[in-house]
Amino acid sequence: MSLGEFIARHRTAILGLCTMLVAAGAWAAATMPVAIFPEVAFHRITVIARAGNLPVEQTLTALTQPLENVLAGVLGVEIIRSQTTLGGTQIDLTFGWKSDMLRALQLVQAGMEEVRPNLPADTRMEARLLDTSAFPIVGVAVTSHRRTLAELSDFVIYELTPQLRTIPGVYRVERNGAKVREYALTVDPERLVAHRLELGTVEKAVREANVIVAGGQVRDGYHLVLTVVHGGGARTDTLTDIVLAEDHGAPVRLGDVARIESALREDFTRAAANGEPAALIGISRQPTGNAVMISDGVRERIAALARVHPDYTFSVFYDEADLVHDSIASVRDSIAIGLVLAVATIFLFVADVRATLVAAAVVPATVLISCIVLRSLGMTFNLMTLGGIAAGIGLVLDDAIVVVENFHRHRALGEAGEDVLDASMGEIAHALVGSTLTPVVVLLPLGFLGGVAGAFFRPLAVTMSVALLVSLGLALTFTPALTTAFEPAKPRPVRRGPGDRLTHWLIRFYTRGLAWTLGHAWAAVIVGAGFLALAWVAYRHVETGFIPVMDEGAFVLDYWAPPGTSLEQTVRMLETVDGILAHTPEVTAFARRTGAELGFFLTETNRGDYSVRLRRGGRRPIEDVMAGVRDQIHAQLPGVRVEFVQILQDMIGDLSGTPNPVEVKVFGADQAALERTAAIANGLVGKIEGIVDTFDGITRVGPTYRIEVDEQRAKMVGLSAMAVQGWLETAITGSVVGQVLEGDRAIPLRLRYPDAVRADMRAVQNLTLVAPGATLAPLGGLARLGPGPLAIERTRENLRQLVRVTARLEGRDLGSATRDVREALARDLVLPAGVSLEYGGLYASQQRAFRELVTVFFAAVACVLALLLIEFGSVAAAVAIVVGSSLALSGSLAALWATGTALNVSSMVGMIMVVGIVAKNGILLLDFAGRSGSDTGDVNAALVRAGSVRLRPIIMTSLAAVAGLAPLAFGIGAGGQMQQPLAIAILGGISLAMLFSLLGVPLLYMLAGRLLAGRRESIPLANK
């Protein structure tokens, strides 16, 4: 039974089954999670460890190096980076892209526990696996003009946070600016000295009295009664009655030397929203969470809370769902516009409404049925999957166009009924399978692409492959079945459309041109060489980049106040930045974090970031907005260093470990030499045009004060350096000595000195300690006091010390800017002995991605070649199609150059796809030539005949592909820039596809046949 006979016999079943699949696909599409980017595990784990307030050098040796030595041995670790500051370290582990990250996280946590006994006693550690769910998708700010910060914090911690945690799909709810309430047990230093009380005595007495413990259960008659012992220190009203000691026979109560007062735990962070103090909430989603549904849920919850708690004001300062909505709408519009243009192209040539609607029906059917497969694979609707659908509209229509056009051609020849179906499907089915599988096998190697490029473009390749395979199945069954269902019972005369008249004229012109080309091969070879020269020139002049940049409608402003700036002074300086943002017309909301930043990082108190949200609709481009804010900050706050980056770009950079476009790594063992070299390199980099936000990589944490204990004097009064440190830590930072129960909340109780001592270095210098035996010991008599060195962060990579000089770009492409940086440093920078340079950042990621993409390109060519050998059984045919398809890449490079579009990962993926798309036309041509020339053996006549017959479907499929990609190529709407380079590269290749398919492939086939066989090779018969 032939395919045509099978379709005719089972037409009703085919149409019914397809209808059910479309209905199931509609359900899958409606329930599929929505996000801005694909679900990606970036194969990075970050470890943050804190051990009090150790100096940087001691933190490096006591905390960072032991952790590094253990974690560097974890299976799969490729790169280990560390950043060490006062009392804390951040270690970033990068694993191979084939690593099992859940197992890797377990191994990292096991390594942390293994080394814990060798770390400082109070070390706190946390490890996180970084993926797209590690960053918030919604940011909420809570402010109040009527409530205190303590009341606002309690509301956020105990009411708002639990409400947000229970929204389906939410992963984490993280707070900034919300303070933990506690009770401060503030000791009066003068009274402590007057009563000759050690600070340790006070701490011990409070701890022993701050108890609520069971004494046991008593069997009292018929009851079992629990006895509970309550100490006087468990309630605030009796806490001051605790007896600490006796002074000349009189009891000294806690209330005699200290007072208890409500306070907030000092975590050295501050938060604000739109210039007002606030608590900030960041909500991140689970890998399977729906960004839009989570956003809607957050807005519903805060609206409900606002009605119940009118004293609090809620505002959303970041919402990824805005970009998701706009991006999906833009891609949806691109799909719709492309579909309309492609369908109009079909109608232009066939002038038959029924045939046009049949072809158009394939697109929604393919998209919906593909959603079933995508949902079963755990994928989401995002920029890449939707972009794959939009980019594949023309290709999806290709198969339907070929079927409809061939059916239309056979009807024009006078055939009718089932004979048309049987003849048309029997003629093209074989070529249809081969031509559709060609772009699929081209996309196959993209599945093995690693790094950020693979993480983002693999879902696009999967989506397009699924859609193409579904469209092939529909073209072989659904399209012919629907065509015959719509075929009128009584044959009608075939109408000639405008495209037919154009085609007849083109056929006459084409047959003469092809005959001349086959007879003057040398001229065609010269033309081909010209196109190769064009490709080389375009390649030398085209800009280069990494991941396409799009206008997200939001950006992050990172800032660094001068080293050592207090938290309060930093906040006062930032009020100027608040004013600049408030008076920028495009800004609708902004939130500030000080001492913290977006994501999971170790942050100093003099740095932080702003999350800035721009208004939707008509406004200046985001690059212009950022440049304007940057210029104002530099003019009004020259001492504040700032960096600007869009939020999703910042997230991608942080997740991939390469946040800066330009990064010069200065390695060496001598820290002083590294700092001098980095400072000189930074000056040279800053002079290059288009480079902004330069940083010499030297992070000065702030001043230190040295208290060098005289051991002899200390021992004479019964003290030691450790005792002095403990006294100072309790006096300045405070020590939690218990907790007070208030309902269902346990409020910490912190013993400390008053603010007058804790906030004044001179008061610290004048402290008097009470030694054992009630001996008074002034701090100045026990130790030499004086300023210490300026604390500087230490950075390491793969256990080597380095300083990173970084910069961002403004109006420059990545490739040319990095080339200028390398030339400037090679020419003007003299490296000291033991110092070396390496280049990292996005440039290094770009180079890795380009090398992988070149490998993928050759793998794709090999796959196409293998498929063609199976299809035709002819080396000449396979070589002709592959070479002709590859030559079309000159059009891709020329299009990128002409439009000023960068050669980046997106455009390179498009160029790889060009090979498969262009090969489709060659397959259709040579397959028909094989059928028509198998009897005569006349190669030239068969090629001319095949070209004249296949000219119309090749023109139709090419124009349909152009029409489908045109909206993406213009990059209209939010998120449109992500697929724009891909679309431009494909359109550039398709623009030359007809030339190389209709003239180049026949000529190359003839030349290859002569070269391989030493004579005219016979036309290859299509495999049956």
Short mmCIF file of C-alpha atoms in Angstrom, two decimals, residues 722-996:
data_model
loop_
_atom_site.label_atom_id
_atom_site.label_comp_id
_atom_site.label_asym_id
_atom_site.label_seq_id
_atom_site.Cartn_x
_atom_site.Cartn_y
_atom_site.Cartn_z
CA MET A 722 42.49 36.08 75.11
CA ALA A 723 40.80 37.60 78.17
CA VAL A 724 41.32 41.11 76.82
CA GLN A 725 39.88 40.06 73.45
CA GLY A 726 36.84 38.49 75.13
CA TRP A 727 36.19 41.61 77.22
CA LEU A 728 36.44 43.88 74.17
CA GLU A 729 34.24 41.64 72.02
CA THR A 730 31.49 41.60 74.66
CA ALA A 731 31.80 45.33 75.24
CA ILE A 732 31.73 46.33 71.56
CA THR A 733 29.84 43.60 69.68
CA GLY A 734 27.94 42.18 72.60
CA SER A 735 27.37 38.64 73.75
CA VAL A 736 24.01 36.82 73.72
CA VAL A 737 23.54 35.58 77.27
CA GLY A 738 19.99 34.25 77.06
CA GLN A 739 16.54 34.88 75.72
CA VAL A 740 13.20 36.24 76.87
CA LEU A 741 10.00 34.48 75.85
CA GLU A 742 7.17 36.67 74.61
CA GLY A 743 4.28 34.54 73.45
CA ASP A 744 5.57 32.35 70.62
CA ARG A 745 8.71 34.42 70.12
CA ALA A 746 12.10 34.07 71.77
CA ILE A 747 13.78 37.48 72.01
CA PRO A 748 17.60 37.32 72.38
CA LEU A 749 19.20 39.04 75.38
CA ARG A 750 22.53 40.73 74.53
CA LEU A 751 25.08 41.93 77.08
CA ARG A 752 27.06 44.95 75.86
CA TYR A 753 28.49 48.38 76.66
CA PRO A 754 26.56 51.61 75.92
CA ASP A 755 26.66 53.24 72.48
CA ALA A 756 28.86 56.03 73.83
CA VAL A 757 31.67 53.46 74.19
CA ARG A 758 30.86 51.28 71.19
CA ALA A 759 30.83 54.20 68.74
CA ASP A 760 33.90 56.11 69.95
CA MET A 761 37.47 54.84 69.54
CA ARG A 762 38.74 57.19 72.27
CA ALA A 763 36.29 55.69 74.73
CA VAL A 764 37.57 52.21 73.81
CA GLN A 765 41.15 53.37 74.41
CA ASN A 766 40.16 54.60 77.89
CA LEU A 767 38.42 51.37 78.95
CA THR A 768 39.28 49.95 82.36
CA LEU A 769 39.10 46.18 82.83
CA VAL A 770 38.51 44.44 86.13
CA ALA A 771 40.98 41.62 86.61
CA PRO A 772 40.55 38.60 88.91
CA GLY A 773 40.90 39.69 92.50
CA ALA A 774 39.06 42.96 91.78
CA THR A 775 42.19 44.55 90.35
CA LEU A 776 41.61 47.49 88.02
CA ALA A 777 43.55 47.28 84.74
CA PRO A 778 43.31 50.21 82.30
CA LEU A 779 43.52 48.99 78.71
CA GLY A 780 46.27 51.51 77.97
CA GLY A 781 48.38 49.98 80.74
CA LEU A 782 48.00 46.45 79.41
CA ALA A 783 48.67 47.02 75.72
CA ARG A 784 50.27 49.30 73.16
CA LEU A 785 47.52 51.02 71.20
CA GLY A 786 47.75 52.54 67.76
CA PRO A 787 46.47 52.53 64.19
CA GLY A 788 47.00 49.31 62.24
CA PRO A 789 47.41 48.69 58.51
CA LEU A 790 44.61 49.29 56.00
CA ALA A 791 42.75 46.02 55.51
CA ILE A 792 42.69 44.85 51.88
CA GLU A 793 40.66 41.97 50.48
CA ARG A 794 42.62 39.00 49.13
CA THR A 795 41.54 37.12 46.01
CA ARG A 796 42.81 33.77 44.79
CA GLU A 797 42.13 31.49 41.85
CA ASN A 798 43.13 27.84 41.77
CA LEU A 799 45.10 28.45 44.98
CA ARG A 800 47.12 31.28 43.32
CA GLN A 801 47.04 34.86 44.52
CA LEU A 802 45.79 37.46 42.03
CA VAL A 803 44.22 40.87 41.52
CA ARG A 804 41.47 41.32 38.91
CA VAL A 805 41.35 44.52 36.86
CA THR A 806 37.82 44.80 35.48
CA ALA A 807 35.78 47.12 33.25
CA ARG A 808 32.50 47.35 31.39
CA LEU A 809 31.68 48.57 27.89
CA GLU A 810 29.67 51.45 26.53
CA GLY A 811 29.17 51.69 22.77
CA ARG A 812 31.87 49.09 22.02
CA ASP A 813 31.75 45.45 21.04
CA LEU A 814 33.51 42.91 23.21
CA GLY A 815 36.00 41.67 20.62
CA SER A 816 37.45 45.03 19.52
CA ALA A 817 37.56 46.40 23.07
CA THR A 818 39.46 43.37 24.35
CA ARG A 819 41.82 43.56 21.40
CA ASP A 820 42.60 47.20 22.28
CA VAL A 821 43.14 46.24 25.93
CA ARG A 822 45.58 43.48 25.02
CA GLU A 823 47.50 45.76 22.67
CA ALA A 824 47.72 48.58 25.22
CA LEU A 825 48.97 46.32 28.01
CA ALA A 826 51.42 44.51 25.74
CA ARG A 827 52.84 47.84 24.60
CA ASP A 828 52.93 49.93 27.80
CA LEU A 829 52.83 47.59 30.82
CA VAL A 830 56.13 46.30 32.21
CA LEU A 831 55.56 43.22 34.36
CA PRO A 832 57.75 42.78 37.47
CA ALA A 833 59.48 39.47 38.03
CA GLY A 834 57.05 36.79 39.17
CA VAL A 835 53.97 38.61 37.84
CA SER A 836 51.93 37.30 34.89
CA LEU A 837 48.73 38.27 33.07
CA GLU A 838 45.72 36.27 31.90
CA TYR A 839 42.48 37.47 30.31
CA GLY A 840 39.17 36.33 31.70
CA GLY A 841 35.65 37.72 31.98
CA LEU A 842 33.08 37.46 29.23
CA TYR A 843 35.89 37.54 26.66
CA ALA A 844 37.25 34.21 27.90
CA SER A 845 33.73 32.77 27.93
CA GLN A 846 33.20 34.08 24.40
CA GLN A 847 36.36 32.43 23.13
CA ARG A 848 35.43 29.10 24.73
CA ALA A 849 31.94 29.30 23.26
CA PHE A 850 33.28 30.18 19.80
CA ARG A 851 35.68 27.23 19.85
CA GLU A 852 32.85 24.91 20.84
CA LEU A 853 30.57 26.38 18.17
CA VAL A 854 33.20 25.85 15.48
CA THR A 855 33.39 22.21 16.60
CA VAL A 856 29.59 22.04 16.54
CA PHE A 857 29.58 23.50 13.01
CA PHE A 858 31.89 20.82 11.65
CA ALA A 859 29.93 18.16 13.52
CA ALA A 860 26.73 19.50 11.93
CA VAL A 861 28.33 19.42 8.48
CA ALA A 862 29.44 15.84 9.11
CA CYS A 863 25.91 14.88 10.17
CA VAL A 864 24.44 16.47 7.05
CA LEU A 865 27.03 14.74 4.89
CA ALA A 866 26.21 11.36 6.43
CA LEU A 867 22.48 11.91 5.94
CA LEU A 868 22.98 12.90 2.31
CA LEU A 869 25.11 9.85 1.62
CA ILE A 870 22.28 7.72 2.99
CA GLU A 871 19.72 9.73 1.03
CA PHE A 872 21.44 9.68 -2.36
CA GLY A 873 24.16 7.06 -2.16
CA SER A 874 26.32 9.53 -4.09
CA VAL A 875 29.42 11.32 -2.88
CA ALA A 876 29.05 13.93 -5.61
CA ALA A 877 25.50 14.82 -4.56
CA ALA A 878 26.43 14.97 -0.88
CA VAL A 879 29.50 17.15 -1.48
CA ALA A 880 27.59 19.47 -3.84
CA ILE A 881 24.81 20.12 -1.33
CA VAL A 882 27.14 20.58 1.67
CA VAL A 883 29.53 22.93 -0.16
CA GLY A 884 26.66 24.91 -1.64
CA SER A 885 25.05 25.24 1.78
CA SER A 886 28.33 26.31 3.40
CA LEU A 887 28.91 28.98 0.75
CA ALA A 888 25.60 30.57 1.79
CA LEU A 889 27.30 31.51 5.06
CA SER A 890 28.94 34.38 3.19
CA GLY A 891 25.46 35.92 3.10
CA SER A 892 25.15 35.50 6.88
CA LEU A 893 28.45 37.27 7.55
CA ALA A 894 27.63 40.02 5.05
CA ALA A 895 24.23 40.57 6.70
CA LEU A 896 25.80 40.83 10.16
CA TRP A 897 28.37 43.29 8.87
CA ALA A 898 25.84 45.39 6.97
CA THR A 899 23.42 45.66 9.92
CA GLY A 900 26.11 46.28 12.55
CA THR A 901 25.10 43.11 14.38
CA ALA A 902 27.74 41.37 16.45
CA LEU A 903 29.00 37.89 15.69
CA ASN A 904 27.97 36.27 18.95
CA VAL A 905 26.64 32.97 20.21
CA SER A 906 23.16 33.67 18.85
CA SER A 907 24.33 34.62 15.33
CA MET A 908 26.73 31.66 15.21
CA VAL A 909 23.89 29.29 16.08
CA GLY A 910 21.94 30.90 13.24
CA MET A 911 24.83 30.30 10.84
CA ILE A 912 24.95 26.65 11.83
CA MET A 913 21.22 26.41 11.14
CA VAL A 914 21.72 27.97 7.69
CA VAL A 915 23.58 24.85 6.55
CA GLY A 916 20.58 22.66 7.25
CA ILE A 917 18.02 25.12 5.91
CA VAL A 918 19.84 25.69 2.61
CA ALA A 919 20.51 21.96 2.20
CA LYS A 920 16.74 21.34 2.10
CA ASN A 921 16.51 23.04 -1.30
CA GLY A 922 19.42 21.06 -2.71
CA ILE A 923 17.81 17.81 -1.63
CA LEU A 924 14.53 18.68 -3.35
CA LEU A 925 16.39 19.63 -6.52
CA LEU A 926 18.71 16.62 -6.84
CA ASP A 927 16.00 14.18 -5.77
CA PHE A 928 13.76 15.29 -8.64
CA ALA A 929 16.74 15.33 -11.00
CA GLY A 930 17.41 11.72 -10.06
CA ARG A 931 13.85 10.74 -10.86
CA SER A 932 13.65 12.61 -14.17
CA GLY A 933 17.14 11.64 -15.38
CA SER A 934 17.23 8.01 -14.40
CA ASP A 935 15.94 7.00 -17.81
CA THR A 936 17.96 9.28 -20.14
CA GLY A 937 21.22 9.62 -18.21
CA ASP A 938 21.61 13.22 -19.49
CA VAL A 939 22.95 15.06 -16.45
CA ASN A 940 22.60 18.61 -17.77
CA ALA A 941 19.08 18.09 -19.10
CA ALA A 942 17.98 16.43 -15.87
CA LEU A 943 19.38 19.25 -13.75
CA VAL A 944 17.70 21.91 -15.90
CA ARG A 945 14.42 19.98 -15.81
CA ALA A 946 14.60 19.58 -12.02
CA GLY A 947 15.42 23.25 -11.54
CA SER A 948 12.47 24.39 -13.65
CA VAL A 949 10.03 22.14 -11.73
CA ARG A 950 11.42 22.80 -8.26
CA LEU A 951 11.95 26.54 -8.77
CA ARG A 952 8.49 27.48 -7.51
CA PRO A 953 8.52 25.42 -4.26
CA ILE A 954 12.09 26.57 -3.55
CA ILE A 955 11.07 30.21 -4.04
CA MET A 956 7.94 29.69 -1.92
CA THR A 957 9.77 27.97 0.95
CA SER A 958 12.56 30.55 0.89
CA LEU A 959 10.14 33.48 0.91
CA ALA A 960 8.07 31.81 3.65
CA ALA A 961 11.20 31.39 5.76
CA VAL A 962 12.14 35.03 5.17
CA ALA A 963 8.61 36.15 6.06
CA GLY A 964 8.62 34.06 9.23
CA LEU A 965 11.97 35.43 10.40
CA ALA A 966 11.48 39.06 9.37
CA PRO A 967 9.74 40.17 12.62
CA LEU A 968 12.54 38.63 14.71
CA ALA A 969 15.20 40.24 12.54
CA PHE A 970 13.82 43.69 13.39
CA GLY A 971 14.14 42.91 17.11
CA ILE A 972 10.83 44.55 17.91
CA GLY A 973 9.61 44.55 21.51
CA ALA A 974 11.00 43.36 24.82
CA GLY A 975 13.29 40.38 24.49
CA GLY A 976 13.37 40.70 20.71
CA GLN A 977 17.09 41.43 20.74
CA MET A 978 17.84 37.93 22.06
CA GLN A 979 16.90 36.21 18.78
CA GLN A 980 17.66 39.14 16.47
CA PRO A 981 21.26 38.11 15.64
CA LEU A 982 20.10 34.54 14.96
CA ALA A 983 17.35 35.77 12.62
CA ILE A 984 19.67 38.16 10.76
CA ALA A 985 22.27 35.43 10.25
CA ILE A 986 19.64 33.02 8.89
CA LEU A 987 18.10 35.67 6.63
CA GLY A 988 21.53 36.57 5.28
CA GLY A 989 22.16 32.93 4.43
CA ILE A 990 18.71 32.41 2.91
CA SER A 991 19.19 35.52 0.77
CA LEU A 992 21.90 33.62 -1.12
CA ALA A 993 20.30 30.20 -0.67
CA MET A 994 18.34 30.32 -3.92
CA LEU A 995 21.46 31.32 -5.85
CA PHE A 996 23.56 28.49 -4.43
#
